[in-house]
Each structure stands twice: as C-alpha cells, then as structure tokens.
Coordinates of C-alpha atoms in Angstrom, one line a residue:
M210 CA 14.7 -27.9 -4.5
A211 CA 13.7 -26.6 -7.9
G212 CA 16.1 -23.8 -8.2
V213 CA 15.9 -20.3 -6.8
F214 CA 13.5 -17.4 -7.4
H215 CA 14.4 -14.1 -9.1
K216 CA 12.2 -11.2 -8.1
E217 CA 11.6 -10.1 -11.7
D218 CA 10.5 -13.6 -12.7
I219 CA 7.9 -13.7 -9.9
F220 CA 6.3 -10.5 -11.0
N221 CA 6.5 -11.1 -14.7
Q222 CA 5.5 -14.7 -14.6
P223 CA 3.3 -15.4 -11.6
D224 CA 2.0 -18.7 -12.9
L225 CA 5.5 -20.0 -13.4
A226 CA 6.6 -18.7 -10.0
W227 CA 3.8 -20.6 -8.2
E228 CA 4.5 -23.7 -10.3
R229 CA 8.1 -23.7 -9.2
Y230 CA 7.1 -23.2 -5.6
K231 CA 4.7 -26.1 -5.9
K232 CA 7.6 -28.3 -7.2
G233 CA 9.8 -27.4 -4.2
A234 CA 11.5 -24.1 -4.9
F235 CA 11.2 -21.9 -1.8
C236 CA 10.0 -18.3 -2.3
P237 CA 12.7 -15.6 -1.9
E238 CA 14.4 -15.8 1.5
F239 CA 13.2 -12.4 2.3
P240 CA 10.2 -10.3 1.1
E241 CA 11.0 -7.8 -1.6
R242 CA 8.6 -5.2 -0.1
I243 CA 7.8 -4.3 3.5
T244 CA 4.7 -2.4 4.4
V245 CA 4.9 -0.9 7.9
D246 CA 1.7 0.4 9.4
I247 CA 3.4 3.2 11.3
T248 CA 0.1 4.4 12.6
N249 CA -3.5 3.3 12.2
R250 CA -4.9 6.6 13.4
C251 CA -6.5 8.9 10.8
N252 CA -7.9 12.4 10.8
L253 CA -10.6 11.6 8.2
Q254 CA -13.7 9.5 7.9
C255 CA -14.0 8.7 4.2
F256 CA -17.2 6.8 3.7
M257 CA -15.6 4.1 1.5
C258 CA -12.7 3.4 3.8
P259 CA -12.4 -0.1 5.4
R260 CA -11.7 1.4 8.8
N261 CA -15.4 2.1 9.0
K262 CA -16.1 -1.6 9.1
V263 CA -13.4 -2.8 11.6
K264 CA -12.6 -2.5 15.2
M265 CA -8.9 -2.1 16.0
E266 CA -6.8 -0.8 18.8
L267 CA -5.3 2.5 17.7
G268 CA -1.6 3.3 18.1
D269 CA 1.7 4.3 16.6
I270 CA 4.8 2.2 16.0
D271 CA 7.7 2.7 18.4
F272 CA 10.7 4.2 16.6
G273 CA 12.9 1.5 18.1
L274 CA 10.8 -1.3 16.6
F275 CA 10.8 0.5 13.2
K276 CA 14.6 0.7 13.3
K277 CA 14.7 -3.1 14.1
I278 CA 12.6 -3.8 11.0
I279 CA 14.7 -1.6 8.7
D280 CA 18.0 -2.8 10.1
E281 CA 17.1 -6.4 9.2
A282 CA 15.6 -5.5 5.8
S283 CA 18.8 -3.6 5.0
G284 CA 20.6 -6.9 5.0
Y285 CA 18.6 -8.2 2.1
L286 CA 18.6 -5.3 -0.4
P287 CA 17.0 -4.4 -2.7
V288 CA 13.9 -4.1 -0.5
S289 CA 11.2 -1.5 -0.9
L290 CA 9.3 0.2 1.9
V291 CA 5.7 1.3 2.2
P292 CA 5.5 3.3 5.5
F293 CA 1.7 3.4 5.8
F294 CA -1.3 1.1 5.8
R295 CA -4.5 1.7 7.8
G296 CA -3.9 5.3 8.9
E297 CA -2.5 8.7 7.9
P298 CA 1.3 8.5 8.2
L299 CA 1.8 12.3 8.7
L300 CA 0.2 11.9 12.1
H301 CA 3.3 10.0 13.4
N302 CA 5.7 12.4 15.1
D303 CA 8.7 10.4 14.0
L304 CA 7.8 10.2 10.3
I305 CA 10.6 12.2 8.9
E306 CA 13.2 10.5 11.1
M307 CA 11.8 7.1 9.9
L308 CA 12.1 8.2 6.2
N309 CA 15.6 9.5 6.7
F310 CA 16.7 6.3 8.6
A311 CA 15.2 3.9 5.9
S312 CA 16.7 6.0 3.1
A313 CA 20.1 6.0 4.8
K314 CA 19.9 2.2 5.2
G315 CA 19.4 1.8 1.4
L316 CA 15.8 0.7 1.2
K317 CA 14.4 1.6 -2.2
P318 CA 12.0 2.6 -3.4
I319 CA 10.3 4.2 -0.4
Q320 CA 6.6 4.8 -1.3
L321 CA 4.5 7.2 0.8
A322 CA 0.7 7.9 0.7
T323 CA -1.1 10.7 2.4
N324 CA -4.4 12.6 2.4
A325 CA -2.2 15.8 2.4
F326 CA -4.3 17.6 5.2
F327 CA -1.2 18.1 7.3
L328 CA 1.2 18.8 4.4
K329 CA 2.4 22.3 5.4
S330 CA 5.4 23.8 3.6
E331 CA 7.9 22.9 6.3
L332 CA 6.8 19.3 6.3
S333 CA 6.8 19.2 2.5
E334 CA 10.4 20.4 2.5
R335 CA 11.5 17.7 4.9
I336 CA 9.7 15.0 3.0
L337 CA 11.3 16.1 -0.2
D338 CA 14.7 16.2 1.5
S339 CA 14.3 12.7 2.9
G340 CA 15.1 10.8 -0.3
I341 CA 11.7 9.0 -0.8
D342 CA 11.0 7.8 -4.3
F343 CA 7.2 8.1 -4.6
I344 CA 4.3 9.9 -3.0
T345 CA 0.7 9.6 -3.7
F346 CA -2.0 12.1 -2.6
S347 CA -5.6 10.7 -2.1
I348 CA -8.0 13.4 -3.3
D349 CA -10.9 11.6 -5.1
V350 CA -12.5 14.5 -6.8
N351 CA -11.9 18.2 -7.7
V352 CA -15.4 19.3 -6.8
P353 CA -15.4 21.0 -3.4
G354 CA -18.9 20.1 -2.4
L355 CA -18.5 16.4 -3.3
Y356 CA -15.1 16.3 -1.8
K357 CA -16.5 17.4 1.5
K358 CA -19.1 14.7 1.3
I359 CA -16.6 11.9 0.5
R360 CA -13.6 13.0 2.6
I361 CA -15.3 13.8 5.9
N362 CA -13.4 16.2 8.2
S363 CA -11.0 17.3 5.5
D364 CA -10.7 20.7 3.8
F365 CA -10.7 20.9 0.0
E366 CA -9.0 24.3 -0.3
R367 CA -6.3 23.4 2.3
V368 CA -5.5 20.0 0.7
F369 CA -5.5 21.4 -2.8
S370 CA -3.1 24.2 -1.8
N371 CA -0.8 21.8 0.1
I372 CA -0.5 19.5 -3.0
V373 CA 0.1 22.4 -5.4
N374 CA 2.7 23.8 -3.1
F375 CA 4.5 20.4 -2.8
I376 CA 4.6 20.2 -6.6
E377 CA 6.1 23.7 -6.8
L378 CA 8.7 23.0 -4.1
K379 CA 9.9 19.9 -5.9
K380 CA 10.4 22.0 -9.1
K381 CA 12.1 24.7 -7.1
K382 CA 14.6 22.2 -5.7
G383 CA 15.2 20.7 -9.2
L384 CA 14.3 17.2 -8.0
T385 CA 13.4 14.3 -10.2
L386 CA 12.1 12.3 -7.2
P387 CA 9.8 11.6 -5.6
E388 CA 7.4 10.7 -8.4
I389 CA 4.1 12.4 -7.6
Q390 CA 0.8 10.7 -8.0
V391 CA -2.8 11.8 -7.3
S392 CA -5.5 9.2 -6.8
A393 CA -9.2 8.8 -6.8
V394 CA -11.6 6.1 -5.9
K395 CA -14.3 5.8 -8.6
T396 CA -17.6 5.8 -6.7
K397 CA -21.1 6.3 -7.9
D398 CA -21.0 9.9 -6.9
S399 CA -17.5 10.7 -8.2
S400 CA -17.8 8.8 -11.5
P401 CA -19.2 11.7 -13.5
F402 CA -16.2 13.9 -12.6
I403 CA -13.4 11.3 -13.1
V404 CA -12.5 12.5 -16.6
E405 CA -12.3 16.1 -15.4
F406 CA -10.1 14.9 -12.5
I407 CA -7.7 13.1 -14.9
N408 CA -7.5 15.9 -17.3
F409 CA -6.8 18.5 -14.6
W410 CA -3.9 16.5 -12.9
K411 CA -2.3 14.5 -15.7
D412 CA 0.1 17.2 -16.8
K413 CA 0.8 18.5 -13.3
V414 CA 2.0 15.2 -11.7
D415 CA 3.7 12.1 -12.8
K416 CA 0.8 9.7 -12.4
V417 CA -2.9 9.7 -12.0
R418 CA -4.4 6.6 -10.5
I419 CA -8.1 5.7 -10.5
Y420 CA -9.1 2.9 -8.2
P421 CA -12.4 1.0 -8.4
V422 CA -14.5 1.2 -5.3
H423 CA -14.1 -1.8 -3.1
S424 CA -14.9 -3.1 0.4
L425 CA -18.3 -1.3 0.6
D426 CA -19.8 -4.3 2.3
T427 CA -18.1 -6.3 5.1
D428 CA -15.8 -8.1 2.6
I429 CA -12.6 -6.0 2.7
G430 CA -10.7 -6.2 -0.6
K431 CA -13.7 -7.4 -2.7
I432 CA -14.4 -5.7 -6.0
D433 CA -17.7 -6.4 -7.7
S434 CA -16.2 -6.5 -11.1
A435 CA -12.4 -6.5 -11.0
S436 CA -11.3 -8.0 -14.4
A437 CA -11.7 -10.8 -16.9
V438 CA -9.5 -13.1 -14.8
K439 CA -12.2 -15.3 -13.2
T440 CA -10.5 -18.6 -12.3
R441 CA -9.1 -18.2 -8.9
K442 CA -5.3 -18.2 -8.7
P443 CA -2.8 -17.8 -5.8
C444 CA -2.1 -14.3 -4.8
L445 CA 1.4 -13.2 -5.5
K446 CA 1.7 -11.1 -2.3
L447 CA 2.5 -14.3 -0.4
L448 CA 5.7 -14.5 -2.4
T449 CA 6.7 -10.8 -2.4
D450 CA 5.2 -8.8 0.4
M451 CA 5.2 -8.6 4.2
V452 CA 2.8 -6.3 6.1
I453 CA 3.5 -5.3 9.7
Y454 CA 1.0 -3.6 12.0
W455 CA 2.1 -0.8 14.3
N456 CA 2.2 -3.3 17.3
G457 CA 4.6 -5.7 15.5
D458 CA 2.0 -8.3 14.4
V459 CA 2.4 -9.5 10.8
A460 CA -0.7 -9.4 8.6
I461 CA -1.4 -11.5 5.5
C462 CA -1.4 -8.5 3.2
N463 CA -2.6 -4.9 3.0
H464 CA -6.2 -6.0 2.8
D465 CA -5.9 -7.8 6.1
W466 CA -7.2 -5.1 8.5
Q467 CA -7.8 -7.2 11.6
R468 CA -5.2 -10.1 11.6
N469 CA -7.4 -13.1 11.4
F470 CA -4.3 -15.4 11.4
F471 CA -1.4 -15.0 13.9
I472 CA 1.6 -15.3 11.6
G473 CA 4.1 -13.8 14.1
N474 CA 5.3 -10.6 15.8
V475 CA 8.5 -8.9 14.8
K476 CA 9.1 -7.7 18.4
N477 CA 10.3 -11.2 19.3
S478 CA 11.1 -12.8 16.0
S479 CA 13.1 -11.9 12.9
L480 CA 11.3 -11.0 9.8
K481 CA 13.1 -13.8 8.0
D482 CA 12.0 -16.4 10.5
I483 CA 8.4 -15.3 10.2
W484 CA 8.6 -15.2 6.4
Q485 CA 9.7 -18.8 6.4
N486 CA 7.6 -20.1 9.3
G487 CA 4.9 -22.8 9.1
V488 CA 2.0 -20.4 9.2
Y489 CA 3.2 -18.5 6.1
Q490 CA 4.0 -21.8 4.4
D491 CA 0.5 -23.1 5.2
L492 CA -1.1 -19.9 3.8
R493 CA 0.9 -20.3 0.6
K494 CA -0.2 -23.9 0.3
R495 CA -3.8 -23.0 0.8
H496 CA -3.6 -20.5 -2.0
L497 CA -2.1 -23.1 -4.3
D498 CA -4.8 -25.6 -3.4
N499 CA -7.5 -22.9 -3.6
N500 CA -8.5 -23.9 0.0
L501 CA -9.4 -20.4 1.2
K502 CA -12.9 -20.9 2.6
D503 CA -11.9 -19.9 6.1
V504 CA -9.0 -17.6 5.2
V505 CA -10.1 -14.0 5.7
P506 CA -9.7 -11.7 3.7
C507 CA -8.3 -14.0 0.9
N508 CA -11.6 -15.9 0.6
Y509 CA -13.4 -12.9 -0.9
C510 CA -10.6 -10.5 -2.0
S511 CA -10.3 -9.6 -5.7
H512 CA -6.9 -7.9 -5.7
W513 CA -5.0 -11.2 -6.6
Q514 CA -6.3 -10.6 -10.1
A515 CA -4.0 -7.7 -10.7
Y516 CA -0.9 -9.9 -11.0
Y517 CA -2.4 -12.0 -13.8
Q518 CA -3.3 -9.0 -16.0
K519 CA -1.0 -7.4 -18.6
N520 CA -0.7 -4.1 -16.9
K521 CA -0.5 -5.7 -13.4
I522 CA -3.0 -3.3 -11.8
I523 CA -6.7 -3.1 -11.0
G524 CA -8.2 0.2 -12.1
E525 CA -6.7 2.8 -14.3
L526 CA -3.3 4.5 -14.5
Y527 CA -2.4 7.6 -16.5
E528 CA 1.2 8.6 -16.7
K529 CA 2.6 12.0 -17.7
N530 CA 3.5 12.3 -21.4

C-alpha cells in the first residue's frame, strides 16, 4: 500500500490523491459525505430539471432504513450528510425526525436544499432547532412573471415570504447556523436579471450561488462550457461521496438519476462493504484510465472539472461581506 488518505489532501490535491490511489493506496475506508435521496417526489416542474428527462419509480425512504444509514455513518465521523437529491425533502413526513436523529448522531455538516414552497413558520422553527449547518433555497429569479414560467406550480409571493420569514426567525433566535444560501440557475431567460438577483440577496443571506444551466438535453450533468479544464481527469466524487436512493440503491453520484450500474443496496449490505466492493473499484479504475464510453452519466458529465479549479466550484459564488 502507498500510505493512507487524508480527506483534506484529497480535496486540495486531487491529482495527487488519484496518483496515490493508482499506486496502491486505497481511498478512505468510508465516504466523507453521504447523500440520501429521502424522497424523489417533487411539487414543482421546473423546465431545466433533469427529472423531466428520466423515468423513475417515486417513493420515500423508510425511516428505519435512514436510521441504519446514519447509525453506520456515525461510526466513521466526521461524515457530512445531504438529505436530498432528486426531490423536494420537505415532502417527507419524517424530515424533522431525520434531521434530529442525524444531528444527535454527530453527522456534520448537515446540508439541506429546498424550493421553500412548504416552508411555513412552524416548519421553519423546527428546521432551525434541528441543528443543521446549511440550507439553500432554490429561487432562480426575483421577477414574479419569469419565476412562474421557470418554476412551474410554485408561487413567487409565498416562497419569497417563506424565505424572508426563515431569515428573520434565525435572527430572532440569535443563531449563527444554519448558513443560508439562495441559488439560481442561469438560463437564457434569467440571465438579464442575475445581477439584480445577486445584489438583492447578497446582504440578506450568507451566500448567493449561481449555477450554469446543464442537462438541457438528455445528457444529465453536461454543461456546454464548464471551465478551462479540458483534459478529462478522474472525478473526485468516487473518493469522497456516496449517494443513496430512497429505495436503498447506491448511485454513482448526484448526477446519476437512473442507476445505470448496480453498485449495491444498503438494505442488505453495509455502506462500507459497498464502498469497497468490486463495482466501485472498477468505476474508480475506469476513471483513472479514462475508459468511460459506456459509463453513464460519467461519459458526458462536466462536473468533474470543479475539483481541478482553484475555487472548486462550477458557476459563481458570492459570500456575505
């Protein structure tokens, strides 16, 4: 073996991490971040969302299975948790209990995303009291007419009010966490209003994130012009992240919406055993060898580029102050 991995080394030096893996050092024995698709149901039909291009059985994760995942992850701390993926997490009836359970087990940071449609005051209070570290609100634009066109089935005034109320509740409670972010996808229609969007929110929340539009064709994860990093390199997610669907199946990453490879299912296997199994190892080797022709979505995804850029993101990030 060629030594051990340290999480900060993987993120800060991805080329070195993959070189060490190639020479025989195994990746960390357990992923540093777990994404759990607690529900893939959503109340909206945003035109740019990948869910418009895929067929998937809809469902919610069983709370018992969620506990199994968190119990195991708590034995390998620090591990962060992302309790959402293909759907709107506020639709799950057990969301607050899940957040409380994961927080009590020591997972950190816990990072939540929501379209804020269901974010009434009582639910906002319970989310703020759950101990999560980060929440991002997907808004896209501050123009009511265009918002209605982009975020179909939503309600601009309702969502706007819910977010402002959440911000005020956090202040009232004197909390430093969760960090609050608002985000937008920069489309052809919303592009003229992005500067206005940034200027409005940048002093009200901790972060404003602008994502480039992607997955507009059938290639989920593909961005037409992502960055100056053009030579294909291995995606760091295979050394850091595990993504679990609501039914227990493990996905390649958070751009793998339809599980093209069966990696394993956490109902009948431990996360650690799946993380170290032959399918995962083969996927890592394929990335090293750039042998991704038949690996969907890796063969056309652009998001691997983020790890090889100075700021480690694709898109724009504006932080308060």
